[in-house]
Amino acid sequence: MKVLVTDPIADAGLDVIRDAGHEVVTDYESEGEELLEAVADANALIVRSGTEVTREVLEAAPDLVIVGRAGIGVDNIDIDAATDHGVIVANAPEGNVRAAAEHTVAMTFATARSIPQAHVRLKDGEWAKGAFLGTELNGKTLGIVGLGRVGQEVAKKLDSLGMDLVAFDPYISEERAEQLGADLAELDEVLDTADVLTIHTPLTPETEDMIGEAELAEMEGGYVVNCARGGIIDEDALADAVEDGVLAGAALDVFAEEPLPEDSPLLDVEDVIVTPHLGASTEAAQENVAVSTAEQVVAAFNEEPVMNALNAPSMDESAFPRVEPYIHLAETAGKIAVQLLDSRVESVEVSYEGDIAEEDIEIVTASALKGVFKPLEWQVNAVNAPRIAEERGIDVTESKRRQAEDFQSLVTVTVSDGETEIAVCGTLFAGDDPRIVRIDGYRVDAIPGGKMMVARNTDEPGVIGHIGSVMGEFGVNIAGMFNAREVHGGEALTVYNVDQEVPDEAREKLEADERIIETKYISLNG
């Protein structure tokens, strides 16, 4: 097998491939037409961030089995196109975890003790011993936003150094947090409590500008450290907060725009420490990601499981047509369920009734988890969702029953925070027409797609009309409505398909009416 390497990786990774009996070709200069020619007969392609693996590149490589990314970010790889062409995409998310965590710890100490500033003064000939009064970390509170791999590693290291830990992460169980010595809390409580705040979350629409002027003001006298992704913290607001003395200092390794522009306000504030995205820049980390990527390439060649594959796994060709429609249905049910729960997920149950229970449904369960975890990580998919659940201590159960009341097949996704649970049931009409048929016990017939609002209200005349009027007042067009109730005059649940996002102000006005118990806006597109 031929492995084309188009970005430099550590020799240890190349040796793994050669030792397995495969050919390694390095070509670090090709791009455009030259790259298309180089990849034409390749069986594997290994890249870092420098090579754009586009649909055109994938189309030019009919024998390609796998694209390996020696690192974590895959923005330069068209994963959808790879899936279309049956090409596995795998990355190396764990190889630089320790390096990123250690850099975070180093930056934490650097800002708390003003190490770079004192270094510069002394190099300039000034013995400024009295100018710097540092902060001891022992006994202080570390606030962690995101308890993924890196966040957990930082928690372990700084917990052992005597810090108290409080964390915000809606997608990790309290049991797992307790194992790490961290108390889970909402973001505002973490900000109010923390002496030092560290960020360990991907940049998503949900996390972009998560920490702005108002959030920074809650951390008066504290420190902020970000070695995760730029864009999560409002950099202008951070510079102002440190300059004005709201914060004691900050340390950043990542930025919204990289390289950091010369006119960035961060560069003008002495107590803001900056490094040029060095989190993974250690010899060990580079070797780790190279070896991990190489091992996955060899596994793919041997038709063995690829541990960090990012696109959907394959299954028996004859069974796939029967299972395929349920994959998207389960993911949609998971998305709806987690948005209706709107709290920390402790457990997920996926149950199957009827004909679908006779099939190999591992990929369907994984897709349900993908829907539940979609707000969590930018890379979550049917391959890595089960692993994410395991890492975050979320209990996942799967059950089957051959008989399905009222339906030929039924898939139910139930999410729970330990006290409250939400169950969403879906089926297929006419073979491939998805429907949500139950929500939290209410029988509905809702078309899942786009934007939705779910309302709970008392079952009495005029309520639905009032909801329609308020939606119209805020420019929200109702495309479809599906109503259900348990008993006459009791509580009703209605699913609205809408053409526009339902603004918070509209929901607040609806919930101000005593007849309306609760409303939840659900987006299935993002």
Coordinates of C-alpha atoms in Angstrom, one line a residue:
M1 CA 0.0 0.0 0.0
K2 CA 1.2 3.5 -0.8
V3 CA 1.0 6.2 1.9
L4 CA 1.4 9.8 0.7
V5 CA 2.5 12.3 3.4
T6 CA 2.0 15.9 2.3
D7 CA 2.9 17.7 5.6
P8 CA 5.9 17.0 7.8
I9 CA 5.3 14.6 10.7
A10 CA 7.7 12.9 13.1
D11 CA 9.9 10.1 11.8
A12 CA 8.5 7.8 14.4
G13 CA 5.1 7.8 12.6
L14 CA 6.7 7.1 9.2
D15 CA 8.6 4.2 10.7
V16 CA 5.4 2.6 12.0
I17 CA 4.1 2.5 8.4
R18 CA 7.3 1.2 6.9
D19 CA 7.6 -1.5 9.6
A20 CA 4.2 -2.7 8.6
G21 CA 5.4 -3.2 5.0
H22 CA 3.9 -0.2 3.3
E23 CA 5.5 2.4 1.0
V24 CA 5.9 5.9 2.3
V25 CA 6.1 8.9 -0.1
T26 CA 6.7 12.4 1.3
D27 CA 5.8 15.3 -0.9
Y28 CA 5.6 18.6 1.1
E29 CA 5.5 21.0 -1.8
S30 CA 2.7 19.8 -4.1
E31 CA -0.6 21.7 -4.3
G32 CA -3.2 22.3 -7.0
E33 CA -2.8 20.0 -10.0
E34 CA 0.4 18.6 -8.7
L35 CA -1.4 17.4 -5.5
L36 CA -4.1 15.8 -7.6
E37 CA -1.4 13.9 -9.6
A38 CA 0.5 12.9 -6.4
V39 CA -2.6 11.4 -4.7
A40 CA -3.9 9.6 -7.8
D41 CA -2.5 6.2 -6.8
A42 CA -2.3 6.7 -3.0
N43 CA -4.0 4.3 -0.6
A44 CA -3.6 6.7 2.3
L45 CA -3.0 10.4 2.8
I46 CA -1.5 11.8 5.9
V47 CA -1.8 15.6 6.4
R48 CA -1.5 18.3 9.1
S49 CA -3.1 21.7 8.7
G50 CA -1.2 22.7 5.6
T51 CA -2.9 20.5 3.0
E52 CA -6.5 21.1 1.9
V53 CA -8.2 17.8 1.4
T54 CA -11.1 18.9 -0.8
R55 CA -13.7 17.0 -2.7
E56 CA -11.6 17.4 -5.8
V57 CA -8.6 15.8 -4.1
L58 CA -10.8 12.9 -2.9
E59 CA -12.2 12.4 -6.4
A60 CA -8.7 12.3 -7.8
A61 CA -7.8 9.3 -5.5
P62 CA -10.0 6.3 -6.4
D63 CA -7.9 3.9 -4.3
L64 CA -7.8 6.1 -1.2
V65 CA -8.8 4.2 2.0
I66 CA -8.1 6.7 4.7
V67 CA -7.1 10.3 5.4
G68 CA -5.1 10.7 8.6
R69 CA -4.8 14.0 10.3
A70 CA -1.7 14.2 12.5
G71 CA -3.4 16.4 15.1
I72 CA -6.9 17.2 16.2
G73 CA -8.3 19.9 13.9
V74 CA -9.9 18.7 10.6
D75 CA -11.2 22.0 9.2
N76 CA -9.0 21.4 6.2
I77 CA -10.6 18.1 5.3
D78 CA -14.0 17.7 3.6
I79 CA -15.4 15.0 5.8
D80 CA -18.7 14.8 3.9
A81 CA -16.9 14.3 0.6
A82 CA -14.7 11.6 2.2
T83 CA -17.8 9.8 3.4
D84 CA -19.4 10.0 0.0
H85 CA -16.3 8.3 -1.4
G86 CA -16.0 5.7 1.3
V87 CA -12.8 7.2 2.7
I88 CA -12.2 7.0 6.5
V89 CA -11.1 10.3 8.1
A90 CA -9.2 9.9 11.4
N91 CA -7.4 12.4 13.6
A92 CA -5.1 12.1 16.6
P93 CA -7.0 14.0 19.4
E94 CA -5.1 12.6 22.4
G95 CA -1.5 12.9 21.2
N96 CA -1.2 16.6 22.3
V97 CA -3.6 16.5 25.3
R98 CA -0.7 16.4 27.8
A99 CA 1.2 19.1 26.0
A100 CA -1.9 21.4 25.9
A101 CA -2.6 20.7 29.6
E102 CA 1.0 21.4 30.6
H103 CA 1.0 24.7 28.6
T104 CA -2.2 25.7 30.4
V105 CA -0.6 25.0 33.8
A106 CA 2.5 26.9 32.8
M107 CA 0.4 29.9 31.6
T108 CA -1.5 29.8 34.8
F109 CA 1.6 30.2 36.9
A110 CA 3.1 32.7 34.5
T111 CA 0.2 35.1 34.9
A112 CA -0.2 34.5 38.6
R113 CA 3.4 35.3 39.2
S114 CA 4.1 37.8 36.4
I115 CA 7.0 35.8 35.2
P116 CA 7.3 37.1 31.6
Q117 CA 6.9 40.7 32.8
A118 CA 9.6 40.4 35.4
H119 CA 11.9 38.6 32.9
V120 CA 11.6 41.5 30.4
R121 CA 12.3 44.1 33.1
L122 CA 15.4 42.3 34.3
K123 CA 16.7 41.8 30.7
D124 CA 16.3 45.5 30.3
G125 CA 18.5 46.1 33.3
E126 CA 15.9 46.9 35.9
W127 CA 15.9 44.9 39.2
A128 CA 12.1 45.4 39.7
K129 CA 11.7 43.1 42.7
G130 CA 9.2 45.4 44.4
A131 CA 7.0 45.8 41.3
F132 CA 5.5 42.4 41.3
L133 CA 3.4 40.9 44.0
G134 CA 2.3 37.5 42.9
T135 CA -0.6 35.2 43.8
E136 CA -0.1 31.8 45.3
L137 CA -2.4 29.1 43.7
N138 CA -2.5 26.8 46.7
G139 CA -6.0 27.1 48.2
K140 CA -7.3 29.2 45.4
T141 CA -10.3 28.2 43.2
L142 CA -9.8 27.1 39.6
G143 CA -12.8 27.5 37.3
I144 CA -12.8 25.2 34.4
V145 CA -15.0 25.7 31.4
G146 CA -15.2 22.4 29.6
L147 CA -14.2 19.0 31.2
G148 CA -13.1 17.2 28.0
R149 CA -9.8 15.5 27.6
V150 CA -7.6 18.6 28.2
G151 CA -9.9 20.0 30.8
Q152 CA -9.7 16.8 32.8
E153 CA -5.9 16.7 32.6
V154 CA -5.6 20.3 33.8
A155 CA -8.0 19.5 36.6
K156 CA -5.9 16.6 37.8
K157 CA -2.7 18.6 37.7
L158 CA -3.9 21.7 39.5
D159 CA -6.0 19.7 42.0
S160 CA -2.8 18.0 43.0
L161 CA -1.2 21.4 43.5
G162 CA -3.8 22.4 46.1
M163 CA -6.4 24.2 44.1
D164 CA -10.1 23.8 44.6
L165 CA -12.0 23.0 41.4
V166 CA -15.3 24.2 40.1
A167 CA -16.4 23.4 36.5
F168 CA -19.0 24.3 34.0
D169 CA -19.8 21.5 31.5
P170 CA -23.4 20.6 30.7
Y171 CA -22.3 17.3 29.2
I172 CA -20.4 15.5 31.9
S173 CA -21.9 13.5 34.8
E174 CA -21.6 14.6 38.4
E175 CA -20.0 11.3 39.2
R176 CA -17.2 11.8 36.7
A177 CA -16.7 15.4 37.9
E178 CA -16.5 14.1 41.5
Q179 CA -13.8 11.6 40.4
L180 CA -11.8 14.6 39.2
G181 CA -12.4 16.5 42.5
A182 CA -14.5 19.1 40.8
D183 CA -17.9 20.6 41.7
L184 CA -20.2 21.2 38.8
A185 CA -21.9 24.6 38.6
E186 CA -23.5 26.9 36.1
L187 CA -21.3 29.3 34.2
D188 CA -22.2 32.4 36.2
E189 CA -21.4 30.6 39.5
V190 CA -18.1 29.4 38.1
L191 CA -17.2 32.9 37.1
D192 CA -18.2 34.3 40.5
T193 CA -16.3 31.7 42.4
A194 CA -13.1 31.3 40.4
D195 CA -9.8 33.0 41.2
V196 CA -8.4 31.5 37.9
L197 CA -10.5 30.6 34.9
T198 CA -9.3 28.2 32.2
I199 CA -11.1 27.5 28.9
H200 CA -11.1 24.0 27.4
T201 CA -14.0 23.9 24.9
P202 CA -14.1 23.9 21.1
L203 CA -15.1 27.0 19.2
T204 CA -18.7 26.5 18.2
P205 CA -21.7 28.8 17.6
E206 CA -22.7 28.0 21.2
T207 CA -19.3 28.9 22.7
E208 CA -18.3 31.9 20.4
D209 CA -17.9 35.0 22.5
M210 CA -19.0 33.0 25.5
I211 CA -16.9 35.1 27.8
G212 CA -17.5 38.8 27.2
E213 CA -17.5 42.0 29.2
A214 CA -20.3 41.0 31.6
E215 CA -18.8 37.6 32.3
L216 CA -15.3 39.1 32.9
A217 CA -16.7 41.6 35.3
E218 CA -17.9 38.7 37.5
M219 CA -14.3 37.6 38.0
E220 CA -13.1 40.8 39.6
G221 CA -9.4 40.4 40.7
G222 CA -9.0 37.0 39.0
Y223 CA -7.0 35.6 36.1
V224 CA -8.1 34.2 32.7
V225 CA -6.2 31.5 30.8
N226 CA -7.1 30.3 27.3
C227 CA -5.1 27.6 25.5
A228 CA -8.1 26.0 23.7
R229 CA -9.5 28.0 20.8
G230 CA -9.6 31.7 19.9
G231 CA -13.0 33.4 19.6
I232 CA -14.4 32.0 22.9
I233 CA -13.3 35.2 24.8
D234 CA -14.0 38.7 23.6
E235 CA -10.4 39.8 23.2
D236 CA -11.2 43.6 23.2
A237 CA -13.2 43.2 26.4
L238 CA -10.4 41.1 28.0
A239 CA -7.8 43.7 27.2
D240 CA -10.0 46.4 28.7
A241 CA -10.7 44.3 31.8
V242 CA -7.0 43.8 32.5
E243 CA -6.0 47.4 31.6
D244 CA -8.7 48.8 33.9
G245 CA -7.8 46.5 36.8
V246 CA -11.0 44.5 36.7
L247 CA -8.8 41.4 36.2
A248 CA -5.4 40.9 37.7
G249 CA -4.1 39.3 34.5
A250 CA -4.6 37.0 31.6
A251 CA -2.7 34.5 29.5
L252 CA -3.6 33.5 26.0
D253 CA -2.1 31.0 23.5
V254 CA -5.0 31.1 21.0
F255 CA -6.7 34.0 19.2
A256 CA -9.7 34.8 17.1
E257 CA -7.3 35.7 14.3
E258 CA -4.0 34.0 13.9
P259 CA -1.3 35.2 13.6
L260 CA -2.3 37.8 16.1
P261 CA -2.6 41.2 14.3
E262 CA 0.0 43.8 15.2
D263 CA -2.8 46.2 16.3
S264 CA -4.4 43.8 18.7
P265 CA -5.2 45.6 22.0
L266 CA -3.9 42.5 23.8
L267 CA -0.3 43.5 22.8
D268 CA -0.6 46.8 24.6
V269 CA -1.5 45.5 28.0
E270 CA 1.5 44.5 30.2
D271 CA -0.5 42.0 32.3
V272 CA -1.8 40.1 29.3
I273 CA 0.7 37.3 28.4
V274 CA 0.5 35.9 24.9
T275 CA 2.2 33.0 23.2
P276 CA 1.9 32.0 19.5
H277 CA -0.3 28.9 19.7
L278 CA 2.3 26.7 21.4
G279 CA -0.1 24.3 23.1
A280 CA 0.9 21.3 21.1
S281 CA 4.4 22.3 20.3
T282 CA 6.4 19.7 22.2
E283 CA 8.6 17.0 20.7
A284 CA 6.6 14.4 22.5
A285 CA 3.3 15.7 21.3
Q286 CA 4.4 15.8 17.7
E287 CA 5.7 12.2 18.0
N288 CA 2.6 11.0 19.7
V289 CA 0.2 12.4 17.0
A290 CA 2.5 11.0 14.2
V291 CA 2.5 7.5 15.7
S292 CA -1.2 7.6 16.5
T293 CA -2.1 8.6 12.9
A294 CA 0.3 6.0 11.4
E295 CA -1.3 3.3 13.6
Q296 CA -4.7 4.2 12.4
V297 CA -3.6 4.1 8.8
V298 CA -2.2 0.6 9.3
A299 CA -5.4 -0.5 11.1
A300 CA -7.5 0.7 8.1
F301 CA -5.3 -1.3 5.7
N302 CA -5.8 -4.4 7.8
E303 CA -9.6 -3.7 7.9
E304 CA -9.4 -3.3 11.7
P305 CA -11.3 -0.7 13.8
V306 CA -10.0 2.8 13.4
M307 CA -10.2 4.2 16.9
N308 CA -10.4 7.9 16.0
A309 CA -12.4 7.7 12.8
L310 CA -14.6 10.9 12.4
N311 CA -17.1 9.7 9.8
A312 CA -19.8 7.0 9.9
P313 CA -18.7 3.4 10.1
S314 CA -19.5 0.9 7.5
M315 CA -21.8 -2.1 8.0
D316 CA -23.0 -5.1 6.1
E317 CA -24.1 -4.0 2.7
S318 CA -27.3 -6.1 2.6
A319 CA -28.5 -4.8 6.0
F320 CA -27.7 -1.1 5.4
P321 CA -30.8 -0.2 3.3
R322 CA -33.1 -1.5 6.1
V323 CA -31.2 0.4 8.8
E324 CA -30.2 3.6 7.0
P325 CA -33.5 5.6 7.4
Y326 CA -33.4 5.1 11.2
I327 CA -29.9 6.6 11.5
H328 CA -31.1 10.1 10.8
L329 CA -34.4 9.5 12.8
A330 CA -32.5 8.5 15.9
E331 CA -30.1 11.5 15.6
T332 CA -33.1 13.8 15.3
A333 CA -34.8 12.3 18.3
G334 CA -31.6 12.7 20.3
K335 CA -31.4 16.4 19.3
I336 CA -35.0 17.1 20.3
A337 CA -34.7 15.2 23.6
V338 CA -31.6 17.0 24.8
Q339 CA -33.0 20.4 23.9
L340 CA -36.2 19.7 25.7
L341 CA -34.3 18.5 28.8
D342 CA -32.2 21.6 28.8
S343 CA -30.0 20.5 31.6
R344 CA -26.9 18.3 32.3
V345 CA -27.3 14.8 30.8
E346 CA -26.6 12.0 33.2
S347 CA -27.9 9.1 31.1
V348 CA -29.2 8.2 27.7
E349 CA -31.4 5.2 26.8
V350 CA -32.1 4.1 23.2
S351 CA -34.9 1.5 22.8
Y352 CA -36.1 -0.3 19.7
E353 CA -39.5 -1.9 19.2
G354 CA -40.8 -3.9 16.2
D355 CA -38.9 -4.8 13.1
I356 CA -36.0 -2.5 13.7
A357 CA -35.2 -4.5 16.9
E358 CA -34.2 -7.5 14.6
E359 CA -31.4 -5.5 13.0
D360 CA -27.8 -4.7 13.9
I361 CA -28.5 -1.2 15.3
E362 CA -25.1 -0.2 16.8
I363 CA -24.8 2.6 14.3
V364 CA -28.3 3.8 15.0
T365 CA -27.6 4.0 18.8
A366 CA -24.4 5.8 18.0
S367 CA -26.4 8.3 15.8
A368 CA -28.8 8.9 18.7
L369 CA -25.9 9.7 20.9
K370 CA -24.5 12.0 18.2
G371 CA -27.8 13.9 18.3
V372 CA -27.7 14.2 22.1
F373 CA -24.1 15.4 22.1
K374 CA -24.3 17.6 19.0
P375 CA -24.0 20.8 21.1
L376 CA -20.9 19.4 22.8
E377 CA -18.1 19.1 20.3
W378 CA -17.6 20.2 16.7
Q379 CA -16.4 16.7 15.7
V380 CA -19.1 14.5 17.3
N381 CA -20.5 11.8 15.0
A382 CA -21.7 8.3 15.0
V383 CA -18.2 7.0 15.4
N384 CA -16.9 8.9 18.4
A385 CA -20.2 9.6 20.2
P386 CA -20.1 6.4 22.2
R387 CA -16.5 7.2 23.3
I388 CA -17.5 10.7 24.3
A389 CA -20.3 9.2 26.5
E390 CA -17.8 6.9 28.2
E391 CA -15.2 9.7 28.7
R392 CA -17.8 11.9 30.3
G393 CA -19.3 9.2 32.6
I394 CA -22.8 9.3 30.9
D395 CA -24.6 6.0 31.3
V396 CA -25.9 4.6 27.9
T397 CA -28.3 1.7 27.8
E398 CA -29.9 0.0 24.8
S399 CA -32.9 -2.2 24.8
K400 CA -35.0 -4.1 22.2
R401 CA -38.5 -5.5 22.1
R402 CA -39.8 -7.4 19.1
Q403 CA -43.4 -6.1 19.5
A404 CA -44.3 -2.5 18.8
E405 CA -47.6 -1.1 19.9
D406 CA -49.3 0.7 17.0
F407 CA -46.2 0.9 14.8
Q408 CA -44.1 -1.5 12.7
S409 CA -41.0 -0.1 14.2
L410 CA -40.3 2.5 16.9
V411 CA -37.1 4.2 18.1
T412 CA -37.2 6.0 21.4
V413 CA -34.4 8.2 22.8
T414 CA -34.7 9.0 26.5
V415 CA -32.4 11.5 28.2
S416 CA -32.2 12.1 32.0
D417 CA -30.4 14.5 34.4
G418 CA -30.9 12.0 37.2
E419 CA -34.2 13.5 38.3
T420 CA -36.1 14.5 35.1
E421 CA -36.3 12.5 31.9
I422 CA -37.5 13.3 28.5
A423 CA -38.5 10.6 26.0
V424 CA -38.9 11.2 22.2
C425 CA -40.2 8.5 20.0
G426 CA -39.9 8.3 16.2
T427 CA -41.0 6.0 13.4
L428 CA -41.1 5.9 9.6
F429 CA -44.3 6.2 7.6
A430 CA -44.4 4.6 4.2
G431 CA -40.9 3.2 4.6
D432 CA -38.8 6.4 4.7
D433 CA -41.0 9.3 5.9
P434 CA -39.8 10.2 9.4
R435 CA -42.3 11.2 12.2
I436 CA -42.0 12.1 15.8
V437 CA -44.9 10.2 17.3
R438 CA -44.5 10.7 21.1
I439 CA -42.9 13.4 23.2
D440 CA -42.8 12.7 27.0
G441 CA -45.8 10.4 26.7
Y442 CA -47.9 12.7 24.5
R443 CA -49.0 11.2 21.2
V444 CA -48.2 13.5 18.4
D445 CA -47.6 13.3 14.6
A446 CA -44.8 15.8 14.1
I447 CA -42.6 16.3 11.1
P448 CA -39.0 16.7 12.4
G449 CA -37.0 19.3 10.6
G450 CA -35.7 22.8 10.7
K451 CA -37.0 24.9 13.5
M452 CA -39.6 23.8 16.1
M453 CA -41.2 25.1 19.2
V454 CA -42.8 22.7 21.8
A455 CA -45.4 24.3 24.1
R456 CA -47.0 22.8 27.2
N457 CA -50.3 24.5 28.2
T458 CA -53.6 24.0 29.8
D459 CA -56.2 22.4 27.6
E460 CA -58.7 25.1 27.2
P461 CA -60.2 27.3 24.4
G462 CA -58.2 30.2 23.1
V463 CA -54.7 29.1 24.1
I464 CA -53.6 28.0 20.6
G465 CA -55.0 31.1 19.1
H466 CA -53.1 33.2 21.6
I467 CA -49.8 31.4 20.8
G468 CA -50.4 32.0 17.1
S469 CA -51.0 35.7 17.7
V470 CA -47.8 36.1 19.7
M471 CA -45.8 34.2 17.1
G472 CA -47.2 36.5 14.4
E473 CA -46.5 39.6 16.5
F474 CA -42.8 38.6 16.5
G475 CA -42.7 37.7 12.8
V476 CA -42.6 33.9 13.2
N477 CA -44.6 32.0 10.6
I478 CA -46.1 28.7 11.7
A479 CA -45.6 26.0 9.0
G480 CA -47.3 23.2 10.9
M481 CA -48.9 22.3 14.2
F482 CA -49.4 19.0 16.0
N483 CA -51.4 19.0 19.2
A484 CA -51.8 16.3 21.9
R485 CA -53.4 15.9 25.3
E486 CA -53.6 13.2 28.0
V487 CA -57.2 14.0 29.2
H488 CA -59.8 16.6 28.3
G489 CA -59.3 19.8 30.2
G490 CA -55.9 18.7 31.5
E491 CA -52.5 19.6 30.1
A492 CA -51.7 19.7 26.4
L493 CA -48.5 19.6 24.4
T494 CA -48.2 21.1 20.9
V495 CA -45.3 20.9 18.4
Y496 CA -45.0 23.9 16.1
N497 CA -42.9 23.7 12.9
V498 CA -41.8 27.3 12.3
D499 CA -40.0 29.2 9.5
Q500 CA -38.0 31.5 11.8
E501 CA -36.2 31.3 15.1
V502 CA -38.5 32.0 18.0
P503 CA -36.9 34.9 19.9
D504 CA -36.6 34.7 23.7
E505 CA -38.8 37.8 23.9
A506 CA -41.7 35.9 22.2
R507 CA -41.3 32.9 24.6
E508 CA -41.2 35.2 27.6
K509 CA -44.4 36.8 26.5
L510 CA -46.0 33.4 26.0
E511 CA -44.9 32.1 29.4
A512 CA -46.2 35.2 31.1
D513 CA -49.7 33.9 30.3
E514 CA -50.7 31.6 33.2
R515 CA -52.3 29.1 30.7
I516 CA -48.9 28.4 29.2
I517 CA -46.7 26.2 31.3
E518 CA -43.5 26.1 29.3
T519 CA -42.1 26.7 25.8
K520 CA -38.9 25.3 24.3
Y521 CA -37.4 26.4 21.0
I522 CA -35.6 23.6 19.1
S523 CA -33.2 23.9 16.2
L524 CA -32.4 20.8 14.2
N525 CA -30.1 22.5 11.7
G526 CA -27.3 23.7 14.0

